[in-house]
């Protein structure tokens, strides 16, 4: 089969589109005929070798943390899935990825794909959707009526977080660049500000930080949180700020695969309560070009890489 791999850390040029052996599912695993995977910025950092401490991988390595595809083979002791089932999932950060025609995945991380969007486009949901969900509900413990500030709401994760927070009944304040003002408004933000620390009429209960910011801005974000509140940060190379004197907690988030949470996201998508946003489709063989783009400027929207046999419905 065809797969994208890198045999050493480095610039996007280390990515090769090459022939590899088709994987065989082990106990508790399924093999998936991949429709698509997606680009996540963390994968560029993994490829470059800057995440070897927190995310150790084996070389050669296939990127692609998101999966959307069709179950092709079942390992022993797999229940709940059958050949031909359309599934999505997010692989553990250290796993062999889905930038290939076939991938093996633990059955426990998979859930049925949404029926209201093309399977290829559904590859853009798992990691970013789970990151937003876990930031809001696992770590911030967001509840109805709370005030949440989402810094970096114009990104893909931020866009999901705005929608999920509004669905949960929160008052949502977003910071983003001018070109993302309208998408943030459409997602449900109650107030929208330019990047930076907004002058708020009252403190917030929760801050989510999805943007790379300097230490002084991180500290300033903690200052707009009420006593006892929380700051959840996904840019883990810049630790979350806290304020022990006021009981403000700082939490650094690493996403984790979770089929149950992903199933709830799928339900929201199919109910029309969660929208995937703009998706750009790129052939799997051109994955390295997108990695190159990301070294020059942040990628706008979500990019999915479709496999050679994918149906672009």
mmCIF file of C-alpha atoms in Angstrom:
data_model
loop_
_atom_site.group_PDB
_atom_site.id
_atom_site.type_symbol
_atom_site.label_atom_id
_atom_site.label_comp_id
_atom_site.label_asym_id
_atom_site.label_seq_id
_atom_site.Cartn_x
_atom_site.Cartn_y
_atom_site.Cartn_z
ATOM 1 C CA UNK A 1 0.000 0.000 0.000
ATOM 2 C CA UNK A 2 0.995 3.672 -0.237
ATOM 3 C CA UNK A 3 1.817 5.695 2.879
ATOM 4 C CA UNK A 4 3.568 8.907 3.836
ATOM 5 C CA UNK A 5 6.482 8.411 6.243
ATOM 6 C CA UNK A 6 9.550 10.180 7.550
ATOM 7 C CA UNK A 7 12.696 8.221 8.391
ATOM 8 C CA UNK A 8 14.405 11.060 10.258
ATOM 9 C CA UNK A 9 13.334 14.281 11.935
ATOM 10 C CA UNK A 10 13.593 17.470 9.949
ATOM 11 C CA UNK A 11 11.954 19.870 7.494
ATOM 12 C CA UNK A 12 8.927 18.811 5.407
ATOM 13 C CA UNK A 13 11.323 17.404 2.785
ATOM 14 C CA UNK A 14 11.843 14.339 5.012
ATOM 15 C CA UNK A 15 8.274 13.215 4.239
ATOM 16 C CA UNK A 16 8.175 10.453 1.614
ATOM 17 C CA UNK A 17 5.197 8.981 -0.241
ATOM 18 C CA UNK A 18 6.269 5.358 -0.522
ATOM 19 C CA UNK A 19 5.268 1.694 -0.635
ATOM 20 C CA UNK A 20 4.929 -0.085 2.727
ATOM 21 C CA UNK A 21 3.464 -3.375 3.906
ATOM 22 C CA UNK A 22 -0.234 -3.434 4.656
ATOM 23 C CA UNK A 23 -0.754 -3.662 8.437
ATOM 24 C CA UNK A 24 -2.436 -6.593 10.175
ATOM 25 C CA UNK A 25 -4.804 -5.929 13.105
ATOM 26 C CA UNK A 26 -3.885 -7.449 16.447
ATOM 27 C CA UNK A 27 -6.043 -8.266 19.456
ATOM 28 C CA UNK A 28 -8.610 -5.522 20.047
ATOM 29 C CA UNK A 29 -7.694 -3.743 16.811
ATOM 30 C CA UNK A 30 -9.369 -3.114 13.474
ATOM 31 C CA UNK A 31 -7.884 -2.341 10.105
ATOM 32 C CA UNK A 32 -9.410 0.657 8.356
ATOM 33 C CA UNK A 33 -9.372 1.442 4.664
ATOM 34 C CA UNK A 34 -8.593 5.117 4.987
ATOM 35 C CA UNK A 35 -10.809 7.670 3.269
ATOM 36 C CA UNK A 36 -8.889 10.604 4.726
ATOM 37 C CA UNK A 37 -6.712 11.905 7.515
ATOM 38 C CA UNK A 38 -6.017 15.553 8.332
ATOM 39 C CA UNK A 39 -3.318 18.077 9.158
ATOM 40 C CA UNK A 40 -2.860 19.140 12.772
ATOM 41 C CA UNK A 41 -0.093 21.631 13.665
ATOM 42 C CA UNK A 42 1.275 19.307 16.354
ATOM 43 C CA UNK A 43 2.210 16.873 13.574
ATOM 44 C CA UNK A 44 4.574 19.447 12.093
ATOM 45 C CA UNK A 45 6.249 19.744 15.488
ATOM 46 C CA UNK A 46 6.502 15.962 15.793
ATOM 47 C CA UNK A 47 8.055 15.712 12.311
ATOM 48 C CA UNK A 48 10.534 18.496 13.117
ATOM 49 C CA UNK A 49 11.664 16.608 16.239
ATOM 50 C CA UNK A 50 10.757 19.295 18.764
ATOM 51 C CA UNK A 51 8.273 17.051 20.614
ATOM 52 C CA UNK A 52 10.504 14.031 21.224
ATOM 53 C CA UNK A 53 10.223 14.443 24.994
ATOM 54 C CA UNK A 54 6.443 14.527 25.477
ATOM 55 C CA UNK A 55 5.599 12.575 22.292
ATOM 56 C CA UNK A 56 8.159 9.792 21.661
ATOM 57 C CA UNK A 57 7.661 7.972 18.344
ATOM 58 C CA UNK A 58 9.401 5.206 16.431
ATOM 59 C CA UNK A 59 11.084 5.963 13.115
ATOM 60 C CA UNK A 60 10.153 5.587 10.338
ATOM 61 C CA UNK A 61 6.889 7.214 11.313
ATOM 62 C CA UNK A 62 3.615 7.758 9.471
ATOM 63 C CA UNK A 63 1.818 10.995 10.480
ATOM 64 C CA UNK A 64 -1.943 11.467 10.507
ATOM 65 C CA UNK A 65 -3.625 11.431 13.921
ATOM 66 C CA UNK A 66 -7.164 11.663 12.551
ATOM 67 C CA UNK A 67 -8.897 8.754 10.826
ATOM 68 C CA UNK A 68 -11.992 8.570 8.673
ATOM 69 C CA UNK A 69 -12.599 5.376 6.763
ATOM 70 C CA UNK A 70 -14.221 1.977 6.473
ATOM 71 C CA UNK A 71 -13.557 -1.079 8.622
ATOM 72 C CA UNK A 72 -11.680 -3.588 6.466
ATOM 73 C CA UNK A 73 -10.572 -6.330 8.893
ATOM 74 C CA UNK A 74 -11.144 -7.250 12.536
ATOM 75 C CA UNK A 75 -8.594 -8.464 15.054
ATOM 76 C CA UNK A 76 -9.427 -10.920 17.810
ATOM 77 C CA UNK A 77 -11.804 -9.886 20.584
ATOM 78 C CA UNK A 78 -13.262 -6.941 18.651
ATOM 79 C CA UNK A 79 -16.957 -6.374 19.214
ATOM 80 C CA UNK A 80 -19.295 -3.595 18.147
ATOM 81 C CA UNK A 81 -17.862 -3.166 14.642
ATOM 82 C CA UNK A 82 -18.331 -5.023 11.377
ATOM 83 C CA UNK A 83 -16.676 -5.082 7.976
ATOM 84 C CA UNK A 84 -17.803 -2.064 5.977
ATOM 85 C CA UNK A 85 -18.669 0.161 8.957
ATOM 86 C CA UNK A 86 -17.835 3.828 8.394
ATOM 87 C CA UNK A 87 -15.838 5.077 11.375
ATOM 88 C CA UNK A 88 -13.802 8.005 12.632
ATOM 89 C CA UNK A 89 -11.281 8.315 15.429
ATOM 90 C CA UNK A 90 -8.215 10.103 16.746
ATOM 91 C CA UNK A 91 -5.124 7.978 17.285
ATOM 92 C CA UNK A 92 -2.873 8.275 20.351
ATOM 93 C CA UNK A 93 -0.137 10.850 19.778
ATOM 94 C CA UNK A 94 2.619 8.219 19.633
ATOM 95 C CA UNK A 95 0.845 5.811 17.248
ATOM 96 C CA UNK A 96 1.566 5.036 13.620
ATOM 97 C CA UNK A 97 -0.685 7.471 11.800
ATOM 98 C CA UNK A 98 -3.350 7.310 9.128
ATOM 99 C CA UNK A 99 -1.539 9.034 6.235
ATOM 100 C CA UNK A 100 -1.801 5.765 4.346
ATOM 101 C CA UNK A 101 -4.231 3.632 2.391
ATOM 102 C CA UNK A 102 -4.796 1.402 5.430
ATOM 103 C CA UNK A 103 -4.225 1.891 9.147
ATOM 104 C CA UNK A 104 -4.627 -0.298 12.225
ATOM 105 C CA UNK A 105 -6.335 1.303 15.220
ATOM 106 C CA UNK A 106 -7.569 0.201 18.653
ATOM 107 C CA UNK A 107 -11.295 -0.457 18.335
ATOM 108 C CA UNK A 108 -11.889 1.372 21.596
ATOM 109 C CA UNK A 109 -10.971 4.774 20.115
ATOM 110 C CA UNK A 110 -13.393 4.555 17.174
ATOM 111 C CA UNK A 111 -16.980 5.649 16.765
ATOM 112 C CA UNK A 112 -19.488 5.653 13.909
ATOM 113 C CA UNK A 113 -18.863 8.431 11.410
ATOM 114 C CA UNK A 114 -21.396 11.241 11.029
ATOM 115 C CA UNK A 115 -23.978 10.627 8.316
ATOM 116 C CA UNK A 116 -24.664 14.277 7.487
ATOM 117 C CA UNK A 117 -21.210 15.128 6.048
ATOM 118 C CA UNK A 118 -18.940 13.369 3.539
ATOM 119 C CA UNK A 119 -16.691 10.765 5.152
ATOM 120 C CA UNK A 120 -13.573 12.495 3.772
ATOM 121 C CA UNK A 121 -14.503 15.768 5.471
ATOM 122 C CA UNK A 122 -15.287 13.991 8.761
ATOM 123 C CA UNK A 123 -11.528 13.371 9.085
ATOM 124 C CA UNK A 124 -11.243 16.980 10.218
ATOM 125 C CA UNK A 125 -13.333 16.472 13.352
ATOM 126 C CA UNK A 126 -11.721 14.047 15.846
ATOM 127 C CA UNK A 127 -8.569 15.648 17.280
ATOM 128 C CA UNK A 128 -9.684 19.273 17.165
ATOM 129 C CA UNK A 129 -13.194 18.482 18.344
ATOM 130 C CA UNK A 130 -11.915 16.387 21.245
ATOM 131 C CA UNK A 131 -9.389 19.074 22.185
ATOM 132 C CA UNK A 132 -12.137 21.691 22.436
ATOM 133 C CA UNK A 133 -14.440 19.313 24.320
ATOM 134 C CA UNK A 134 -11.801 18.255 26.829
ATOM 135 C CA UNK A 135 -10.663 21.842 27.412
ATOM 136 C CA UNK A 136 -14.211 22.959 28.186
ATOM 137 C CA UNK A 137 -15.689 20.027 30.044
ATOM 138 C CA UNK A 138 -12.919 17.755 31.355
ATOM 139 C CA UNK A 139 -10.613 20.517 32.582
ATOM 140 C CA UNK A 140 -12.568 23.776 32.871
ATOM 141 C CA UNK A 141 -15.752 21.973 34.062
ATOM 142 C CA UNK A 142 -17.809 24.570 32.196
ATOM 143 C CA UNK A 143 -21.433 24.921 33.305
ATOM 144 C CA UNK A 144 -24.455 26.849 32.049
ATOM 145 C CA UNK A 145 -24.305 30.576 32.699
ATOM 146 C CA UNK A 146 -20.550 30.818 33.127
ATOM 147 C CA UNK A 147 -18.454 33.368 31.260
ATOM 148 C CA UNK A 148 -15.665 31.966 29.069
ATOM 149 C CA UNK A 149 -12.962 33.825 27.162
ATOM 150 C CA UNK A 150 -11.590 31.921 24.156
ATOM 151 C CA UNK A 151 -8.238 33.311 23.035
ATOM 152 C CA UNK A 152 -7.564 32.188 19.473
ATOM 153 C CA UNK A 153 -11.210 31.631 18.570
ATOM 154 C CA UNK A 154 -10.436 32.039 14.866
ATOM 155 C CA UNK A 155 -8.541 28.739 14.709
ATOM 156 C CA UNK A 156 -10.185 25.388 14.076
ATOM 157 C CA UNK A 157 -10.110 24.294 17.737
ATOM 158 C CA UNK A 158 -11.280 27.734 18.844
ATOM 159 C CA UNK A 159 -14.194 27.608 16.426
ATOM 160 C CA UNK A 160 -15.357 24.300 17.871
ATOM 161 C CA UNK A 161 -14.909 25.621 21.405
ATOM 162 C CA UNK A 162 -17.129 28.634 20.702
ATOM 163 C CA UNK A 163 -19.893 26.373 19.361
ATOM 164 C CA UNK A 164 -19.635 23.855 22.201
ATOM 165 C CA UNK A 165 -19.587 26.555 24.877
ATOM 166 C CA UNK A 166 -22.706 28.194 23.420
ATOM 167 C CA UNK A 167 -24.438 24.813 23.198
ATOM 168 C CA UNK A 168 -23.658 24.406 26.912
ATOM 169 C CA UNK A 169 -25.311 27.731 27.749
ATOM 170 C CA UNK A 170 -22.169 29.772 28.459
ATOM 171 C CA UNK A 171 -21.559 33.445 27.698
ATOM 172 C CA UNK A 172 -18.745 33.380 25.143
ATOM 173 C CA UNK A 173 -16.122 36.087 24.597
ATOM 174 C CA UNK A 174 -13.803 35.540 21.642
ATOM 175 C CA UNK A 175 -10.503 37.078 20.578
ATOM 176 C CA UNK A 176 -9.445 36.622 16.973
ATOM 177 C CA UNK A 177 -8.116 38.398 13.923
ATOM 178 C CA UNK A 178 -10.479 40.607 11.899
ATOM 179 C CA UNK A 179 -10.959 38.088 9.084
ATOM 180 C CA UNK A 180 -12.386 35.618 11.619
ATOM 181 C CA UNK A 181 -14.829 38.032 13.248
ATOM 182 C CA UNK A 182 -17.767 36.882 11.125
ATOM 183 C CA UNK A 183 -17.089 33.121 11.599
ATOM 184 C CA UNK A 184 -16.783 33.692 15.376
ATOM 185 C CA UNK A 185 -20.088 35.560 15.348
ATOM 186 C CA UNK A 186 -21.739 32.790 13.320
ATOM 187 C CA UNK A 187 -20.364 30.218 15.779
ATOM 188 C CA UNK A 188 -22.185 32.047 18.569
ATOM 189 C CA UNK A 189 -19.688 34.371 20.269
ATOM 190 C CA UNK A 190 -21.430 37.041 22.349
ATOM 191 C CA UNK A 191 -18.479 39.457 22.285
ATOM 192 C CA UNK A 192 -15.561 39.539 19.822
ATOM 193 C CA UNK A 193 -12.264 41.384 20.240
ATOM 194 C CA UNK A 194 -8.999 41.765 18.359
ATOM 195 C CA UNK A 195 -6.088 39.581 19.543
ATOM 196 C CA UNK A 196 -4.713 40.631 22.905
ATOM 197 C CA UNK A 197 -6.220 41.104 26.330
ATOM 198 C CA UNK A 198 -9.717 42.613 26.032
ATOM 199 C CA UNK A 199 -11.026 45.164 28.502
ATOM 200 C CA UNK A 200 -13.929 43.275 30.019
ATOM 201 C CA UNK A 201 -16.847 44.621 32.016
ATOM 202 C CA UNK A 202 -16.428 41.815 34.550
ATOM 203 C CA UNK A 203 -14.123 38.834 35.099
ATOM 204 C CA UNK A 204 -14.621 35.475 33.406
ATOM 205 C CA UNK A 205 -14.898 32.037 34.972
ATOM 206 C CA UNK A 206 -12.810 30.285 32.314
ATOM 207 C CA UNK A 207 -10.096 31.222 29.838
ATOM 208 C CA UNK A 208 -9.145 28.861 27.014
ATOM 209 C CA UNK A 209 -5.899 29.692 25.246
ATOM 210 C CA UNK A 210 -5.429 28.213 21.773
ATOM 211 C CA UNK A 211 -2.913 30.774 20.490
ATOM 212 C CA UNK A 212 0.894 30.995 20.745
ATOM 213 C CA UNK A 213 1.463 33.999 23.004
ATOM 214 C CA UNK A 214 4.366 35.480 25.012
ATOM 215 C CA UNK A 215 4.647 34.846 28.787
ATOM 216 C CA UNK A 216 3.461 38.332 29.710
ATOM 217 C CA UNK A 217 0.238 37.855 27.744
ATOM 218 C CA UNK A 218 -0.326 34.460 29.358
ATOM 219 C CA UNK A 219 -0.031 36.094 32.780
ATOM 220 C CA UNK A 220 -2.411 38.852 31.695
ATOM 221 C CA UNK A 221 -4.992 36.266 30.684
ATOM 222 C CA UNK A 222 -4.929 34.812 34.191
ATOM 223 C CA UNK A 223 -5.600 38.300 35.558
ATOM 224 C CA UNK A 224 -9.037 38.524 33.860
ATOM 225 C CA UNK A 225 -10.232 35.339 35.586
ATOM 226 C CA UNK A 226 -12.350 35.553 38.728
ATOM 227 C CA UNK A 227 -11.044 34.103 41.995
ATOM 228 C CA UNK A 228 -11.279 30.319 41.845
ATOM 229 C CA UNK A 229 -11.449 30.199 38.045
ATOM 230 C CA UNK A 230 -9.337 28.289 35.564
ATOM 231 C CA UNK A 231 -7.081 28.844 32.538
ATOM 232 C CA UNK A 232 -6.752 25.900 30.136
ATOM 233 C CA UNK A 233 -3.881 26.116 27.671
ATOM 234 C CA UNK A 234 -3.145 23.935 24.627
ATOM 235 C CA UNK A 235 0.145 25.574 23.607
ATOM 236 C CA UNK A 236 2.068 23.355 25.980
ATOM 237 C CA UNK A 237 5.480 24.835 25.128
ATOM 238 C CA UNK A 238 4.220 27.954 26.978
ATOM 239 C CA UNK A 239 2.927 26.731 30.379
ATOM 240 C CA UNK A 240 -0.463 27.950 31.566
ATOM 241 C CA UNK A 241 -0.350 30.822 34.041
ATOM 242 C CA UNK A 242 -1.947 30.505 37.467
ATOM 243 C CA UNK A 243 -2.533 32.704 40.521
ATOM 244 C CA UNK A 244 -2.382 30.666 43.718
ATOM 245 C CA UNK A 245 -3.258 33.653 45.891
ATOM 246 C CA UNK A 246 -6.620 33.944 44.128
ATOM 247 C CA UNK A 247 -7.156 30.242 43.532
ATOM 248 C CA UNK A 248 -6.836 30.577 39.744
ATOM 249 C CA UNK A 249 -5.638 27.266 38.312
ATOM 250 C CA UNK A 250 -3.525 26.884 35.174
ATOM 251 C CA UNK A 251 -3.908 23.620 33.248
ATOM 252 C CA UNK A 252 -1.880 22.449 30.253
ATOM 253 C CA UNK A 253 -3.911 20.198 27.971
ATOM 254 C CA UNK A 254 -2.718 17.249 25.924
ATOM 255 C CA UNK A 255 -5.654 15.811 23.966
ATOM 256 C CA UNK A 256 -6.492 12.130 24.481
ATOM 257 C CA UNK A 257 -8.526 9.769 22.285
ATOM 258 C CA UNK A 258 -12.039 9.187 23.636
ATOM 259 C CA UNK A 259 -14.677 7.337 21.594
ATOM 260 C CA UNK A 260 -17.557 8.284 23.912
ATOM 261 C CA UNK A 261 -16.816 11.992 23.678
ATOM 262 C CA UNK A 262 -16.296 11.712 19.928
ATOM 263 C CA UNK A 263 -19.697 10.022 19.602
ATOM 264 C CA UNK A 264 -21.269 13.009 21.369
ATOM 265 C CA UNK A 265 -19.554 15.341 18.888
ATOM 266 C CA UNK A 266 -20.887 13.235 15.991
ATOM 267 C CA UNK A 267 -24.409 13.465 17.441
ATOM 268 C CA UNK A 268 -24.105 17.259 17.540
ATOM 269 C CA UNK A 269 -22.857 17.344 13.938
ATOM 270 C CA UNK A 270 -25.736 15.195 12.688
ATOM 271 C CA UNK A 271 -28.218 17.308 14.667
ATOM 272 C CA UNK A 272 -26.929 20.476 13.002
ATOM 273 C CA UNK A 273 -25.659 21.881 16.307
ATOM 274 C CA UNK A 274 -21.942 21.620 15.467
ATOM 275 C CA UNK A 275 -20.547 22.693 12.101
ATOM 276 C CA UNK A 276 -17.259 21.481 10.633
ATOM 277 C CA UNK A 277 -16.377 24.769 8.978
ATOM 278 C CA UNK A 278 -14.281 25.221 5.862
ATOM 279 C CA UNK A 279 -12.480 22.056 4.735
ATOM 280 C CA UNK A 280 -9.826 21.894 2.041
ATOM 281 C CA UNK A 281 -9.221 18.546 0.362
ATOM 282 C CA UNK A 282 -5.691 17.592 -0.716
ATOM 283 C CA UNK A 283 -4.472 14.269 -2.203
ATOM 284 C CA UNK A 284 -2.499 12.175 0.274
ATOM 285 C CA UNK A 285 0.541 12.269 -2.020
ATOM 286 C CA UNK A 286 0.715 16.074 -1.507
ATOM 287 C CA UNK A 287 0.876 15.957 2.305
ATOM 288 C CA UNK A 288 4.438 17.325 2.384
ATOM 289 C CA UNK A 289 3.363 20.486 0.546
ATOM 290 C CA UNK A 290 0.876 21.312 3.296
ATOM 291 C CA UNK A 291 3.557 20.773 5.953
ATOM 292 C CA UNK A 292 5.679 23.248 3.988
ATOM 293 C CA UNK A 293 2.821 25.779 3.915
ATOM 294 C CA UNK A 294 2.503 25.490 7.691
ATOM 295 C CA UNK A 295 6.165 26.418 8.175
ATOM 296 C CA UNK A 296 5.512 29.707 6.369
ATOM 297 C CA UNK A 297 2.174 30.769 7.868
ATOM 298 C CA UNK A 298 -0.638 29.217 9.937
ATOM 299 C CA UNK A 299 -3.049 27.071 7.918
ATOM 300 C CA UNK A 300 -6.521 28.600 7.633
ATOM 301 C CA UNK A 301 -9.379 26.168 8.185
ATOM 302 C CA UNK A 302 -9.008 22.420 8.124
ATOM 303 C CA UNK A 303 -7.005 20.445 5.560
ATOM 304 C CA UNK A 304 -7.882 16.802 4.944
ATOM 305 C CA UNK A 305 -5.741 14.394 2.922
ATOM 306 C CA UNK A 306 -7.802 11.926 0.922
ATOM 307 C CA UNK A 307 -6.510 8.470 0.058
ATOM 308 C CA UNK A 308 -6.257 7.318 -3.601
ATOM 309 C CA UNK A 309 -9.376 5.149 -3.326
ATOM 310 C CA UNK A 310 -11.478 7.698 -1.413
ATOM 311 C CA UNK A 311 -14.933 8.620 -2.672
ATOM 312 C CA UNK A 312 -15.263 12.403 -2.666
ATOM 313 C CA UNK A 313 -19.035 12.477 -2.113
#
